[in-house]
mmCIF file of C-alpha atoms in Angstrom:
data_model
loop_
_atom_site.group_PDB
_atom_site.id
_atom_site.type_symbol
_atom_site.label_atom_id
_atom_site.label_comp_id
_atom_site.label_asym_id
_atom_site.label_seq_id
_atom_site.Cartn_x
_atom_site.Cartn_y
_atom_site.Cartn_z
ATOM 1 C CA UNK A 57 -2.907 -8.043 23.819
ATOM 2 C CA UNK A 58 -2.633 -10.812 21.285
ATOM 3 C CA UNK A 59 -0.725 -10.619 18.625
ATOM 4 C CA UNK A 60 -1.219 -13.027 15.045
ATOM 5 C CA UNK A 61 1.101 -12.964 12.033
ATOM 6 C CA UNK A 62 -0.688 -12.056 8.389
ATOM 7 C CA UNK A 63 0.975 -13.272 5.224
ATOM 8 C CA UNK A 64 -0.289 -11.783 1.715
ATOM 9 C CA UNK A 65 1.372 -13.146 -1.278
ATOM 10 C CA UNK A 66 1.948 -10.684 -3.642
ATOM 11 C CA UNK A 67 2.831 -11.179 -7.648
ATOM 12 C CA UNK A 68 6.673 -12.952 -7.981
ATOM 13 C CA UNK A 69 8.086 -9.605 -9.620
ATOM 14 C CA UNK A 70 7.463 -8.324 -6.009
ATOM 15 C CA UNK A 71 8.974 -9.558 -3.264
ATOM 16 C CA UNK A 72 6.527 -11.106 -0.634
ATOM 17 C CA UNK A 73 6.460 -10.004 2.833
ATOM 18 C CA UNK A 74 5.055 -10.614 6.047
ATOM 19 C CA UNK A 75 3.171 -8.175 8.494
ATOM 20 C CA UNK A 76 2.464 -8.680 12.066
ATOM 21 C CA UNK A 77 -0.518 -7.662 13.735
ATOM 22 C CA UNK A 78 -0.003 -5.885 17.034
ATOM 23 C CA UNK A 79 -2.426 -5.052 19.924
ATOM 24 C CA UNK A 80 -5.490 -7.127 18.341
ATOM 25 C CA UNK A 81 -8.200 -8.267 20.409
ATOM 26 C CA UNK A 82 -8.909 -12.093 20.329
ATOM 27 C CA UNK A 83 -12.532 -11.062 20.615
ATOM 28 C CA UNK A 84 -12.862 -7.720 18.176
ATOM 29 C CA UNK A 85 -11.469 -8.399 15.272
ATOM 30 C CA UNK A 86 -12.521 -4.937 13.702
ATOM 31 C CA UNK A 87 -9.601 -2.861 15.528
ATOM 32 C CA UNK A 88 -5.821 -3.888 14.660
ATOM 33 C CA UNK A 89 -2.959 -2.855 14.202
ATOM 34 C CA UNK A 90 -0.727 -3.809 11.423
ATOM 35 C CA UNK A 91 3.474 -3.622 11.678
ATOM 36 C CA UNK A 92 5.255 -3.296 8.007
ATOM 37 C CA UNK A 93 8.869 -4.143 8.045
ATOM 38 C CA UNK A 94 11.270 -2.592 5.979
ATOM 39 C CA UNK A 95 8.599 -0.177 4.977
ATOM 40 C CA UNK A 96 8.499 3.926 5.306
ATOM 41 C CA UNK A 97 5.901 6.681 4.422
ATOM 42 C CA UNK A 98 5.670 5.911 0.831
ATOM 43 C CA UNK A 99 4.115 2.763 1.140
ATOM 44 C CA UNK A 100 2.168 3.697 4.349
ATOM 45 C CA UNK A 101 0.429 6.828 3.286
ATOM 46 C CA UNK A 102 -0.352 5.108 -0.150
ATOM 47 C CA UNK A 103 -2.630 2.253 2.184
ATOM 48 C CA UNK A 104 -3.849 5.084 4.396
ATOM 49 C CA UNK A 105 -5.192 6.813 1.409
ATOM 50 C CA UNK A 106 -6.562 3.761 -0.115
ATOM 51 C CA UNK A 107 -8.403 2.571 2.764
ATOM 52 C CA UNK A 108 -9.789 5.293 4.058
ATOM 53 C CA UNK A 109 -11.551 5.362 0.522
ATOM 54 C CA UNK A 110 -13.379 2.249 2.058
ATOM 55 C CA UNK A 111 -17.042 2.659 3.298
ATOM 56 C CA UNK A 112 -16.007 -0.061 6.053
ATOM 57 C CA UNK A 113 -13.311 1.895 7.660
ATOM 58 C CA UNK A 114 -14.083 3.943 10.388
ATOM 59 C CA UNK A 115 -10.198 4.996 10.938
ATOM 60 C CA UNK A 116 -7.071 3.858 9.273
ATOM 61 C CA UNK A 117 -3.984 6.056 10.139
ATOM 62 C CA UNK A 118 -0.191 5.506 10.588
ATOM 63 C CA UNK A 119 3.033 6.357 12.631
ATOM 64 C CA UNK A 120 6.700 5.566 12.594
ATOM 65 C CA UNK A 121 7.605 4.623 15.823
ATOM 66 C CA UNK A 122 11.467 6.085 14.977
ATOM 67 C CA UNK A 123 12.690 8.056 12.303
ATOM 68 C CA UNK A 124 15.814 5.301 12.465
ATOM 69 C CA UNK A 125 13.693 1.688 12.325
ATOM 70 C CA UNK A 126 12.102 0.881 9.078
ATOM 71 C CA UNK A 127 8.995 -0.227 10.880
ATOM 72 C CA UNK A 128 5.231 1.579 10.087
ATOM 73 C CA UNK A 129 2.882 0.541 12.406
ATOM 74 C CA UNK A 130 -1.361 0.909 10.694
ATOM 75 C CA UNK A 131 -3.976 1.151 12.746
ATOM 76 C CA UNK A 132 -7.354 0.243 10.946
ATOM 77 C CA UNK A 133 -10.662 0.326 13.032
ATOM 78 C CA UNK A 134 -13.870 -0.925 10.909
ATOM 79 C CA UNK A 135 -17.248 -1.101 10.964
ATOM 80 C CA UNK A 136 -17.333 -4.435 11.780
ATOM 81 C CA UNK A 137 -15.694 -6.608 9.193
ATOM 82 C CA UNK A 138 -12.330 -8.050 10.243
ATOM 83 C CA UNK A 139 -9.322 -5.639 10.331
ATOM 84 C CA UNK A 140 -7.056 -8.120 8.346
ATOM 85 C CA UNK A 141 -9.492 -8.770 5.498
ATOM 86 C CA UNK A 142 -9.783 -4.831 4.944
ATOM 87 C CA UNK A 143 -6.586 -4.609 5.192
ATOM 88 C CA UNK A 144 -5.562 -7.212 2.397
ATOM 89 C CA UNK A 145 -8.445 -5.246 0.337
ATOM 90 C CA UNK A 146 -6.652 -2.299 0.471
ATOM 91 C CA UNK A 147 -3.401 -3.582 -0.570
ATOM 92 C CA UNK A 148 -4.931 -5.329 -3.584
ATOM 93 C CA UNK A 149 -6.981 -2.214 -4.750
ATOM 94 C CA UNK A 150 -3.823 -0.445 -4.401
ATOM 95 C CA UNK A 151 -2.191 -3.003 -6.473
ATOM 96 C CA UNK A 152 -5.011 -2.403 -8.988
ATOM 97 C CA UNK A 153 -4.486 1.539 -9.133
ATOM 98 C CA UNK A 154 -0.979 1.112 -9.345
ATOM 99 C CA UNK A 155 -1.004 -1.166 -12.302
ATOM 100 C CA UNK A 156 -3.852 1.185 -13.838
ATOM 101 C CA UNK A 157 -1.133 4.140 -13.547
ATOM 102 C CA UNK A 158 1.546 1.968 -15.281
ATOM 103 C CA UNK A 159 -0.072 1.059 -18.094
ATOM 104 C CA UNK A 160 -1.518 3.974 -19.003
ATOM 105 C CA UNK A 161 1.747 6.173 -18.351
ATOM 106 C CA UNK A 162 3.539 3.412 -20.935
ATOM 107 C CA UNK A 163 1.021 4.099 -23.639
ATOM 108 C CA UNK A 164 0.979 7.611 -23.314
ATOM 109 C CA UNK A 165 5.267 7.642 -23.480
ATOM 110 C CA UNK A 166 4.592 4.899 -26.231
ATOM 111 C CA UNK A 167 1.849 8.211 -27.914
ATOM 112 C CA UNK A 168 4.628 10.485 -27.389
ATOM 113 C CA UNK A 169 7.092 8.228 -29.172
ATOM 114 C CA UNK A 170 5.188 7.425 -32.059
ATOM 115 C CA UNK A 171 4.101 10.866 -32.694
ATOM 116 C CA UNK A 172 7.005 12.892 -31.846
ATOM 117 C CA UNK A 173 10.009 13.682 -34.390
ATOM 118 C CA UNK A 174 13.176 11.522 -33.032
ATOM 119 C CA UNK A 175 15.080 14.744 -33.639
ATOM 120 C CA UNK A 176 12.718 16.872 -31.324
ATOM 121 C CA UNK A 177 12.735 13.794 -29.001
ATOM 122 C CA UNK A 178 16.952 14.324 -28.766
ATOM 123 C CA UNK A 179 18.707 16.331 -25.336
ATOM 124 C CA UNK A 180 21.209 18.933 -25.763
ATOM 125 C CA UNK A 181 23.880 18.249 -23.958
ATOM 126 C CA UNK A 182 26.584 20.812 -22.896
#
C-alpha cells in the first residue's frame, strides 16, 4: 500500500482542500482511492455521479467509513488513465455544471423579477 497526497486548487471564493490517496499501487496508477476530509454524501455522490458519466471509468463508488467522522473515502478504477487525473476531471466538470446551474437559476429569478408585479411578488404574513 502506498499512499500520495493530491492537492487541487480550487477558485479563492472556495476554500481549497487537500485529499489523500489511500491504497494506490506504485505500479497501477488506474485504481485509487481518494479520502475527502470534512466532506459527507453531498459532495461524494455529486463526484460519483459525475464520473461515472466518464467513458474512462470503469468504477467510481463511495463509502463513509462512520456515520460520526467527516471522512468519504472514493474509489475510482479506470481504463487505464491515471486515477488522480480522472479524478481532478471530475471535480472540474462538476465545477462546470455547477456554475451552469447558477447562472441560469439567477437569470431565470432575475425573468421572474422583471416580469412579475412587485405586489404579486409580496408574502402574506400571519
Amino acid at each position: 500500500m502506498v499512499s500520495f497526497c493530491l492537492q487541487i486548487s480550487v477558485p479563492s471564493e472556495h476554500r481549497e482542500k487537500e485529499f489523500a490517496m489511500e491504497h494506490g499501487s506504485a505500479t497501477d496508477s488506474s485504481s485509487s482511492t481518494f479520502s475527502l476530509m470534512d466532506e459527507d454524501h453531498t459532495l461524494a455522490n455529486s463526484v460519483r455521479y459525475t464520473l461515472n458519466q466518464d467513458p474512462r471509468v470503469i468504477f467510481c463508488g463511495y463509502s463513509i467509513p462512520h456515520p460520526s467522522e467527516n471522512k468519504v473515502n472514493i474509489r475510482v478504477q479506470t481504463t487505464g488513465d491515471p486515477a488522480k487525473d480522472v479524478l481532478k476531471d471530475g471535480f472540474q466538470n462538476l465545477m462546470v455544471m455547477c456554475q451552469h446551474v447558477r447562472s441560469t437559476f439567477g437569470k431565470a429569478v432575475d425573468d421572474f423579477r422583471a416580469n412579475e408585479s412587485p405586489e404579486r411578488m409580496k408574502i402574506d404574513t400571519p
